[in-house]
Amino acid sequence: MTTTAADAGAGAYEAVFDAAVAADERIEPRDWMPDDYRASLVRQIAQHAHSEIIGMQPEANWISRAPSLRRKAILMAKVQDEAGHGLYLYSAAETLGTSRDELLDKLHSGRQKYSSIFNYPTLTWADVGAIGWLVDGAAITNQVPLCRCSYGPYARAMVRICKEESFHQRQGYELLLALSRGTEAQHAMAQDAVDRWWWPSLMMFGPPDDASAHSAQSMAWKIKRHSNDELRQRFVDICVPQAESLGLTLPDPDLKWNEERGHHDFGSIDWDEFGEVLRGNGPCNAQRISQRRRAHEEGAWVREAAAAYAAKHGEARA
Amino acid sequence: MSGEGNGAWPLWEVFVRGRRGLAHTHAGSLHAPDAEMALRNARDLYTRRSEGVSLWVVPSASITASSPDEKDPFFEPAADKPYRHPTFYEIPEGVRHL
């Protein structure tokens, strides 16, 4: 008969977990799971949530200067989506036993990371387009497989997020297309933005497979479904024809179709730059965190007022 | 204390009715200081694209759940009763409307 985890030792718990992962079933919050699986998920989901929240900054930078009401409404909706994505993900992380306050503390104190892409500045309006097309495009390439991640709450959050991301990518592409087909100066602005965002976007997939610290175990646990290099290659192959349709070039002299491999070859990535940004020495690291801290501190009175109102009116508290 | 951040606010489970005629289904969760704020936050978080015509918010602490650890014994009574399904019964070929 079936042996339940309840009436067996720790080994049996692990066997039930392993069998569920092997059978492509989802692990749910109250299931037994290895401590490292839990820690790995908290690290990844927290980093993902923080990226959504910090990612609001470079784009919000342009809301007040959007060139039309249409573009402004779109950009506000997009930035609001990023906040929403952060909240879905924080909720997923909290099902693993961490708290919202702890997650925010770790972001503010630098103990948890966010994607290094958001430490680059948005210098022109075209950057909003390049972020939508390339940064959100890379994010989608990374995230679609996560909809089948072995941890249920994370997978469900990713389903919602992926549905919403596709508008982000398309609005960016449309924005760049308008610039590319505009005046000479507009075209040059679009090209400049793509030139600056291309390589950082490729870095978003993380270090090469042979140097990626967490990859092998995450793949075994089906937290990750594809390797960093595999997803990076997929993204490059997707982008090349899209760039052609835009009438823009990608800043890589080594980029060319390899008939034998059935993929595009591309130049080597500057991992020293990646390492520097990761260590906190990117163009905007300090600014992003100080702005986040300030927003949190300046919002304290709102949180306090809401809590005081709830206490006064005797709402049920958890 | 709750003034320190919304992590100290209670957790609420959000249920959305997609359109009239459908049941409310679980969409996710959020923190809010009270029910009214939970509803407003739920609207902004889970229905930005007209995903719902009605929302429920329930304090997560009010939900009583069966434990996955008890899964087998708890749900066992149903496991050995295939005769509760219509496919259990063999009906001769040609018999209709059954």
CSV table of C-alpha atoms in Angstrom, one decimal:
chain,number,residue,atom,x,y,z
A,1,MET,CA,0.0,0.0,0.0
A,2,THR,CA,1.0,3.6,-0.3
A,3,THR,CA,3.3,4.8,2.4
A,4,THR,CA,2.6,8.3,3.6
A,5,ALA,CA,5.3,10.8,4.6
A,6,ALA,CA,3.6,11.1,8.0
A,7,ASP,CA,4.3,7.6,9.1
A,8,ALA,CA,7.9,7.3,7.9
A,9,GLY,CA,11.3,8.8,8.6
A,10,ALA,CA,13.1,11.8,7.0
A,11,GLY,CA,14.3,9.6,4.2
A,12,ALA,CA,10.8,8.8,3.2
A,13,TYR,CA,9.9,12.5,3.1
A,14,GLU,CA,12.7,13.1,0.7
A,15,ALA,CA,11.6,10.1,-1.4
A,16,VAL,CA,8.1,11.6,-1.7
A,17,PHE,CA,9.6,15.0,-2.7
A,18,ASP,CA,11.9,13.4,-5.2
A,19,ALA,CA,9.1,11.3,-6.7
A,20,ALA,CA,6.9,14.4,-7.1
A,21,VAL,CA,9.7,16.4,-8.8
A,22,ALA,CA,10.5,13.4,-11.1
A,23,ALA,CA,6.8,13.0,-12.0
A,24,ASP,CA,6.6,16.7,-12.9
A,25,GLU,CA,4.2,17.3,-10.1
A,26,ARG,CA,4.2,20.6,-8.3
A,27,ILE,CA,5.6,21.1,-4.8
A,28,GLU,CA,3.1,23.2,-2.7
A,29,PRO,CA,3.8,25.4,0.4
A,30,ARG,CA,3.0,22.9,3.1
A,31,ASP,CA,4.8,19.9,1.5
A,32,TRP,CA,8.0,18.7,3.0
A,33,MET,CA,11.0,20.0,1.0
A,34,PRO,CA,14.8,19.9,1.4
A,35,ASP,CA,16.1,23.0,3.2
A,36,ASP,CA,18.4,23.8,0.3
A,37,TYR,CA,15.4,23.7,-2.1
A,38,ARG,CA,13.6,26.2,0.1
A,39,ALA,CA,16.6,28.4,0.4
A,40,SER,CA,17.3,28.3,-3.3
A,41,LEU,CA,13.8,29.3,-4.1
A,42,VAL,CA,13.7,32.1,-1.6
A,43,ARG,CA,17.0,33.4,-3.1
A,44,GLN,CA,15.7,33.2,-6.7
A,45,ILE,CA,12.1,34.5,-6.1
A,46,ALA,CA,13.3,37.3,-3.9
A,47,GLN,CA,15.9,38.4,-6.5
A,48,HIS,CA,13.2,38.2,-9.1
A,49,ALA,CA,10.7,40.3,-7.0
A,50,HIS,CA,13.3,42.9,-6.2
A,51,SER,CA,14.2,43.2,-9.9
A,52,GLU,CA,10.6,44.0,-10.7
A,53,ILE,CA,10.5,46.7,-8.0
A,54,ILE,CA,13.8,48.2,-8.8
A,55,GLY,CA,13.0,47.9,-12.5
A,56,MET,CA,10.3,50.5,-12.0
A,57,GLN,CA,12.9,53.2,-11.6
A,58,PRO,CA,14.7,53.5,-14.9
A,59,GLU,CA,11.4,53.6,-16.8
A,60,ALA,CA,9.6,55.8,-14.4
A,61,ASN,CA,12.4,58.3,-15.1
A,62,TRP,CA,10.7,59.0,-18.4
A,63,ILE,CA,7.0,59.2,-17.4
A,64,SER,CA,7.0,62.9,-17.0
A,65,ARG,CA,8.8,63.4,-20.4
A,66,ALA,CA,6.9,60.9,-22.5
A,67,PRO,CA,6.4,62.5,-26.0
A,68,SER,CA,2.6,62.0,-26.1
A,69,LEU,CA,-0.3,61.2,-23.9
A,70,ARG,CA,-0.6,57.8,-25.5
A,71,ARG,CA,3.0,56.9,-24.7
A,72,LYS,CA,2.6,58.3,-21.2
A,73,ALA,CA,-0.5,56.2,-20.4
A,74,ILE,CA,1.3,53.1,-21.8
A,75,LEU,CA,4.4,53.7,-19.7
A,76,MET,CA,2.4,54.3,-16.5
A,77,ALA,CA,0.5,51.1,-17.1
A,78,LYS,CA,3.8,49.2,-17.7
A,79,VAL,CA,5.4,50.6,-14.5
A,80,GLN,CA,2.3,49.7,-12.6
A,81,ASP,CA,2.5,46.2,-13.9
A,82,GLU,CA,6.1,45.9,-12.7
A,83,ALA,CA,4.9,46.8,-9.2
A,84,GLY,CA,2.2,44.1,-9.5
A,85,HIS,CA,4.7,41.5,-10.7
A,86,GLY,CA,6.9,42.3,-7.7
A,87,LEU,CA,3.9,41.8,-5.4
A,88,TYR,CA,2.9,38.4,-7.0
A,89,LEU,CA,6.5,37.3,-6.4
A,90,TYR,CA,6.8,38.6,-2.9
A,91,SER,CA,3.6,36.6,-2.1
A,92,ALA,CA,5.2,33.5,-3.6
A,93,ALA,CA,8.4,34.0,-1.6
A,94,GLU,CA,6.3,34.4,1.6
A,95,THR,CA,4.7,31.0,1.2
A,96,LEU,CA,8.2,29.6,1.9
A,97,GLY,CA,8.3,31.1,5.4
A,98,THR,CA,10.0,34.4,4.8
A,99,SER,CA,8.2,37.7,5.5
A,100,ARG,CA,7.6,40.8,3.5
A,101,ASP,CA,9.6,43.0,6.0
A,102,GLU,CA,12.5,40.6,5.9
A,103,LEU,CA,12.6,40.6,2.1
A,104,LEU,CA,12.5,44.4,1.9
A,105,ASP,CA,15.2,44.7,4.6
A,106,LYS,CA,17.4,42.4,2.7
A,107,LEU,CA,16.9,44.4,-0.5
A,108,HIS,CA,17.6,47.7,1.3
A,109,SER,CA,20.7,46.4,3.0
A,110,GLY,CA,22.1,44.7,-0.1
A,111,ARG,CA,21.9,41.2,1.3
A,112,GLN,CA,19.6,40.1,-1.5
A,113,LYS,CA,20.3,41.1,-5.1
A,114,TYR,CA,18.2,42.3,-8.1
A,115,SER,CA,19.0,41.9,-11.7
A,116,SER,CA,22.1,43.9,-12.6
A,117,ILE,CA,20.5,45.2,-15.8
A,118,PHE,CA,18.7,47.9,-13.7
A,119,ASN,CA,21.9,49.5,-12.7
A,120,TYR,CA,22.3,51.0,-16.2
A,121,PRO,CA,20.8,54.5,-16.8
A,122,THR,CA,18.0,55.4,-19.2
A,123,LEU,CA,19.7,58.3,-21.0
A,124,THR,CA,17.1,59.0,-23.8
A,125,TRP,CA,13.5,58.3,-24.6
A,126,ALA,CA,14.6,55.5,-26.9
A,127,ASP,CA,15.9,53.6,-23.9
A,128,VAL,CA,12.3,53.0,-22.9
A,129,GLY,CA,11.8,51.2,-26.2
A,130,ALA,CA,15.1,49.3,-25.9
A,131,ILE,CA,14.1,48.1,-22.4
A,132,GLY,CA,10.7,46.9,-23.6
A,133,TRP,CA,12.1,45.1,-26.6
A,134,LEU,CA,15.4,43.7,-25.2
A,135,VAL,CA,15.2,43.7,-21.4
A,136,ASP,CA,11.6,42.5,-21.3
A,137,GLY,CA,12.3,40.2,-24.2
A,138,ALA,CA,15.2,38.6,-22.4
A,139,ALA,CA,13.0,38.4,-19.2
A,140,ILE,CA,10.3,36.6,-21.2
A,141,THR,CA,12.8,34.1,-22.6
A,142,ASN,CA,13.9,33.4,-19.1
A,143,GLN,CA,10.4,33.4,-17.6
A,144,VAL,CA,8.3,31.3,-19.9
A,145,PRO,CA,10.0,28.1,-18.8
A,146,LEU,CA,9.5,29.1,-15.2
A,147,CYS,CA,5.8,28.7,-15.7
A,148,ARG,CA,6.6,25.0,-15.4
A,149,CYS,CA,8.8,25.4,-12.4
A,150,SER,CA,8.5,22.7,-9.7
A,151,TYR,CA,7.3,25.1,-7.0
A,152,GLY,CA,3.6,25.7,-7.5
A,153,PRO,CA,3.2,29.3,-6.2
A,154,TYR,CA,6.2,30.5,-8.2
A,155,ALA,CA,5.0,28.8,-11.4
A,156,ARG,CA,1.5,30.3,-10.9
A,157,ALA,CA,2.9,33.8,-10.4
A,158,MET,CA,5.0,33.3,-13.6
A,159,VAL,CA,1.9,32.4,-15.6
A,160,ARG,CA,0.3,35.8,-14.7
A,161,ILE,CA,3.5,37.7,-15.3
A,162,CYS,CA,4.3,36.2,-18.7
A,163,LYS,CA,0.8,37.1,-19.9
A,164,GLU,CA,1.4,40.7,-18.9
A,165,GLU,CA,5.0,40.9,-20.1
A,166,SER,CA,4.0,40.4,-23.7
A,167,PHE,CA,2.4,43.9,-23.8
A,168,HIS,CA,5.7,45.3,-22.4
A,169,GLN,CA,7.8,43.9,-25.1
A,170,ARG,CA,5.4,44.9,-27.9
A,171,GLN,CA,5.1,48.5,-26.7
A,172,GLY,CA,8.9,48.8,-26.6
A,173,TYR,CA,9.2,47.3,-30.1
A,174,GLU,CA,6.5,49.7,-31.5
A,175,LEU,CA,8.2,52.6,-29.8
A,176,LEU,CA,11.6,51.8,-31.4
A,177,LEU,CA,10.0,51.2,-34.8
A,178,ALA,CA,8.4,54.7,-34.7
A,179,LEU,CA,11.8,56.2,-33.9
A,180,SER,CA,13.6,54.1,-36.4
A,181,ARG,CA,11.2,55.2,-39.2
A,182,GLY,CA,11.3,58.8,-38.0
A,183,THR,CA,13.8,61.6,-38.6
A,184,GLU,CA,17.5,60.9,-38.9
A,185,ALA,CA,18.0,62.1,-35.3
A,186,GLN,CA,15.3,59.8,-34.1
A,187,HIS,CA,16.7,56.8,-35.9
A,188,ALA,CA,20.1,57.6,-34.5
A,189,MET,CA,18.6,57.8,-31.0
A,190,ALA,CA,17.0,54.4,-31.4
A,191,GLN,CA,20.2,52.8,-32.7
A,192,ASP,CA,22.2,54.3,-29.8
A,193,ALA,CA,19.8,52.8,-27.3
A,194,VAL,CA,20.0,49.4,-28.9
A,195,ASP,CA,23.8,49.7,-28.9
A,196,ARG,CA,23.9,50.4,-25.2
A,197,TRP,CA,21.3,47.8,-24.1
A,198,TRP,CA,22.2,44.8,-26.3
A,199,TRP,CA,25.1,43.5,-24.3
A,200,PRO,CA,23.7,44.1,-20.8
A,201,SER,CA,20.5,42.2,-22.0
A,202,LEU,CA,22.6,39.2,-23.0
A,203,MET,CA,24.2,39.3,-19.5
A,204,MET,CA,20.7,39.0,-18.0
A,205,PHE,CA,20.8,35.2,-18.7
A,206,GLY,CA,23.6,34.9,-16.1
A,207,PRO,CA,27.1,33.6,-16.3
A,208,PRO,CA,28.1,30.9,-18.8
A,209,ASP,CA,26.9,27.4,-17.8
A,210,ASP,CA,30.4,26.2,-16.7
A,211,ALA,CA,30.6,29.2,-14.3
A,212,SER,CA,27.1,29.3,-13.0
A,213,ALA,CA,27.1,28.6,-9.2
A,214,HIS,CA,23.5,27.4,-8.7
A,215,SER,CA,22.6,26.0,-12.2
A,216,ALA,CA,23.1,22.3,-11.9
A,217,GLN,CA,21.2,21.8,-8.6
A,218,SER,CA,18.4,24.2,-9.8
A,219,MET,CA,18.0,22.1,-13.0
A,220,ALA,CA,17.8,18.9,-11.0
A,221,TRP,CA,15.1,20.3,-8.8
A,222,LYS,CA,13.3,21.7,-11.9
A,223,ILE,CA,13.4,25.2,-10.6
A,224,LYS,CA,15.3,26.0,-13.7
A,225,ARG,CA,14.3,24.2,-17.0
A,226,HIS,CA,17.0,25.4,-19.4
A,227,SER,CA,20.6,26.4,-19.0
A,228,ASN,CA,21.8,30.1,-19.1
A,229,ASP,CA,23.6,29.6,-22.4
A,230,GLU,CA,20.7,27.7,-24.0
A,231,LEU,CA,18.3,30.6,-23.2
A,232,ARG,CA,20.8,33.2,-24.3
A,233,GLN,CA,21.2,31.5,-27.7
A,234,ARG,CA,17.4,31.3,-28.0
A,235,PHE,CA,17.2,35.0,-27.3
A,236,VAL,CA,19.9,36.0,-29.9
A,237,ASP,CA,18.2,33.9,-32.5
A,238,ILE,CA,14.9,35.6,-31.8
A,239,CYS,CA,16.3,39.1,-31.9
A,240,VAL,CA,18.3,39.0,-35.1
A,241,PRO,CA,15.3,39.1,-37.5
A,242,GLN,CA,13.4,41.5,-35.2
A,243,ALA,CA,16.3,43.9,-35.4
A,244,GLU,CA,16.2,43.6,-39.2
A,245,SER,CA,12.5,44.5,-39.3
A,246,LEU,CA,13.2,47.5,-37.0
A,247,GLY,CA,15.9,48.7,-39.5
A,248,LEU,CA,18.4,48.7,-36.7
A,249,THR,CA,21.7,46.8,-36.2
A,250,LEU,CA,22.9,44.8,-33.2
A,251,PRO,CA,26.4,46.0,-32.0
A,252,ASP,CA,28.3,42.8,-32.5
A,253,PRO,CA,30.6,42.3,-35.5
A,254,ASP,CA,30.8,38.6,-34.8
A,255,LEU,CA,27.1,38.1,-35.0
A,256,LYS,CA,26.4,35.7,-38.0
A,257,TRP,CA,24.3,32.7,-38.9
A,258,ASN,CA,26.0,29.4,-38.5
A,259,GLU,CA,24.4,27.0,-40.9
A,260,GLU,CA,26.0,24.0,-39.2
A,261,ARG,CA,24.7,24.7,-35.7
A,262,GLY,CA,21.4,26.2,-36.9
A,263,HIS,CA,22.0,29.1,-34.6
A,264,HIS,CA,23.6,32.5,-34.7
A,265,ASP,CA,27.2,32.8,-33.5
A,266,PHE,CA,27.9,35.9,-31.4
A,267,GLY,CA,30.8,37.7,-29.9
A,268,SER,CA,32.1,37.1,-26.4
A,269,ILE,CA,30.4,38.9,-23.5
A,270,ASP,CA,32.4,41.2,-21.2
A,271,TRP,CA,32.0,39.2,-18.0
A,272,ASP,CA,34.4,41.6,-16.2
A,273,GLU,CA,31.8,44.4,-16.7
A,274,PHE,CA,29.1,42.0,-15.4
A,275,GLY,CA,31.2,41.2,-12.3
A,276,GLU,CA,31.8,44.9,-11.6
A,277,VAL,CA,28.1,45.8,-11.9
A,278,LEU,CA,27.2,42.8,-9.7
A,279,ARG,CA,29.8,43.9,-7.1
A,280,GLY,CA,27.9,47.3,-6.9
A,281,ASN,CA,30.1,49.3,-9.2
A,282,GLY,CA,27.6,49.8,-12.1
A,283,PRO,CA,26.6,53.3,-13.2
A,284,CYS,CA,23.4,53.4,-11.0
A,285,ASN,CA,23.7,50.8,-8.2
A,286,ALA,CA,23.9,53.4,-5.4
A,287,GLN,CA,21.2,55.6,-6.8
A,288,ARG,CA,18.7,52.7,-7.3
A,289,ILE,CA,19.1,51.5,-3.7
A,290,SER,CA,19.0,54.9,-2.1
A,291,GLN,CA,15.9,55.8,-4.1
A,292,ARG,CA,14.2,52.6,-3.0
A,293,ARG,CA,15.1,53.2,0.6
A,294,ARG,CA,13.8,56.8,0.4
A,295,ALA,CA,10.5,55.7,-1.2
A,296,HIS,CA,10.1,53.2,1.7
A,297,GLU,CA,10.9,55.7,4.4
A,298,GLU,CA,8.7,58.4,2.9
A,299,GLY,CA,5.8,56.0,2.6
A,300,ALA,CA,6.0,55.1,6.3
A,301,TRP,CA,3.3,57.6,7.3
A,302,VAL,CA,0.9,56.1,4.9
A,303,ARG,CA,1.4,52.6,6.3
A,304,GLU,CA,1.1,53.9,9.8
A,305,ALA,CA,-2.1,55.8,9.1
A,306,ALA,CA,-3.6,52.7,7.4
A,307,ALA,CA,-2.7,50.6,10.4
A,308,ALA,CA,-4.0,53.1,12.9
A,309,TYR,CA,-7.3,53.3,11.0
A,310,ALA,CA,-7.6,49.5,10.9
A,311,ALA,CA,-6.9,49.3,14.7
A,312,LYS,CA,-9.4,52.0,15.5
A,313,HIS,CA,-12.1,50.2,13.5
A,314,GLY,CA,-11.3,46.9,15.1
A,315,GLU,CA,-10.5,44.9,11.9
A,316,ALA,CA,-9.5,41.3,12.3
A,317,ARG,CA,-5.7,40.9,12.4
A,318,ALA,CA,-3.7,37.9,11.5
B,1,MET,CA,4.3,46.7,14.9
B,2,SER,CA,2.3,47.3,11.8
B,3,GLY,CA,3.7,50.8,11.2
B,4,GLU,CA,7.1,49.2,10.4
B,5,GLY,CA,6.0,47.9,7.0
B,6,ASN,CA,3.1,46.1,5.3
B,7,GLY,CA,4.7,42.7,6.1
B,8,ALA,CA,3.2,43.1,9.5
B,9,TRP,CA,-0.3,43.6,8.0
B,10,PRO,CA,-2.4,40.5,7.8
B,11,LEU,CA,-2.4,38.4,4.7
B,12,TRP,CA,-5.6,38.1,2.6
B,13,GLU,CA,-6.5,35.6,0.0
B,14,VAL,CA,-8.1,37.0,-3.1
B,15,PHE,CA,-10.9,35.3,-5.1
B,16,VAL,CA,-12.0,36.7,-8.4
B,17,ARG,CA,-15.3,36.0,-10.4
B,18,GLY,CA,-14.2,36.3,-14.0
B,19,ARG,CA,-17.6,37.0,-15.3
B,20,ARG,CA,-21.2,36.4,-14.4
B,21,GLY,CA,-22.1,32.8,-14.2
B,22,LEU,CA,-18.7,31.6,-13.0
B,23,ALA,CA,-17.6,30.8,-9.5
B,24,HIS,CA,-15.1,32.9,-7.6
B,25,THR,CA,-11.6,31.4,-8.0
B,26,HIS,CA,-8.4,31.9,-6.0
B,27,ALA,CA,-6.2,34.5,-7.7
B,28,GLY,CA,-3.5,35.0,-5.1
B,29,SER,CA,-2.8,36.9,-1.9
B,30,LEU,CA,-1.8,40.3,-0.6
B,31,HIS,CA,-1.2,42.2,2.6
B,32,ALA,CA,-3.6,44.9,3.8
B,33,PRO,CA,-4.4,46.5,7.1
B,34,ASP,CA,-8.2,46.0,6.8
B,35,ALA,CA,-10.8,44.4,4.5
B,36,GLU,CA,-11.6,47.6,2.6
B,37,MET,CA,-8.0,48.2,1.8
B,38,ALA,CA,-7.6,44.6,0.9
B,39,LEU,CA,-10.4,44.9,-1.7
B,40,ARG,CA,-8.9,48.1,-3.2
B,41,ASN,CA,-5.5,46.5,-3.4
B,42,ALA,CA,-7.0,43.4,-4.9
B,43,ARG,CA,-8.7,45.4,-7.6
B,44,ASP,CA,-5.4,47.1,-8.5
B,45,LEU,CA,-3.3,43.9,-8.3
B,46,TYR,CA,-5.5,41.2,-9.8
B,47,THR,CA,-8.0,43.0,-12.1
B,48,ARG,CA,-5.9,45.6,-14.0
B,49,ARG,CA,-7.1,44.0,-17.3
B,50,SER,CA,-10.8,43.5,-16.5
B,51,GLU,CA,-10.2,40.0,-15.2
B,52,GLY,CA,-13.1,40.2,-12.8
B,53,VAL,CA,-16.6,41.5,-12.1
B,54,SER,CA,-16.6,40.6,-8.4
B,55,LEU,CA,-13.9,40.2,-5.7
B,56,TRP,CA,-13.8,38.4,-2.4
B,57,VAL,CA,-11.0,38.9,0.2
B,58,VAL,CA,-10.6,36.5,3.1
B,59,PRO,CA,-8.1,36.7,5.9
B,60,SER,CA,-5.6,33.9,5.3
B,61,ALA,CA,-5.7,33.1,9.0
B,62,SER,CA,-9.4,32.2,8.7
B,63,ILE,CA,-8.8,29.4,6.3
B,64,THR,CA,-8.7,25.9,7.7
B,65,ALA,CA,-6.7,23.6,5.4
B,66,SER,CA,-6.3,19.9,5.2
B,67,SER,CA,-2.6,19.1,5.6
B,68,PRO,CA,-0.8,17.6,2.6
B,69,ASP,CA,1.0,15.2,5.1
B,70,GLU,CA,-2.3,13.6,5.8
B,71,LYS,CA,-3.2,13.4,2.2
B,72,ASP,CA,-3.5,9.7,1.8
B,73,PRO,CA,-5.6,8.8,4.9
B,74,PHE,CA,-7.7,12.0,4.7
B,75,PHE,CA,-8.8,11.4,1.1
B,76,GLU,CA,-8.7,7.6,1.3
B,77,PRO,CA,-12.5,7.1,1.8
B,78,ALA,CA,-13.1,8.1,-1.9
B,79,ALA,CA,-10.2,6.1,-3.3
B,80,ASP,CA,-11.9,2.6,-3.1
B,81,LYS,CA,-15.3,3.6,-4.4
B,82,PRO,CA,-15.1,3.6,-8.2
B,83,TYR,CA,-18.8,2.7,-8.2
B,84,ARG,CA,-19.5,6.4,-7.6
B,85,HIS,CA,-18.4,7.1,-11.2
B,86,PRO,CA,-20.8,6.3,-14.2
B,87,THR,CA,-17.9,4.6,-16.0
B,88,PHE,CA,-18.0,1.8,-13.4
B,89,TYR,CA,-21.1,0.3,-15.0
B,90,GLU,CA,-21.2,-1.8,-18.1
B,91,ILE,CA,-24.2,-1.2,-20.3
B,92,PRO,CA,-24.9,-3.3,-23.4
B,93,GLU,CA,-24.2,-1.8,-26.8
B,94,GLY,CA,-27.1,0.0,-28.3
B,95,VAL,CA,-28.8,1.1,-25.1
B,96,ARG,CA,-29.3,4.8,-25.5
B,97,HIS,CA,-29.9,7.9,-23.3
B,98,LEU,CA,-28.2,6.3,-20.3
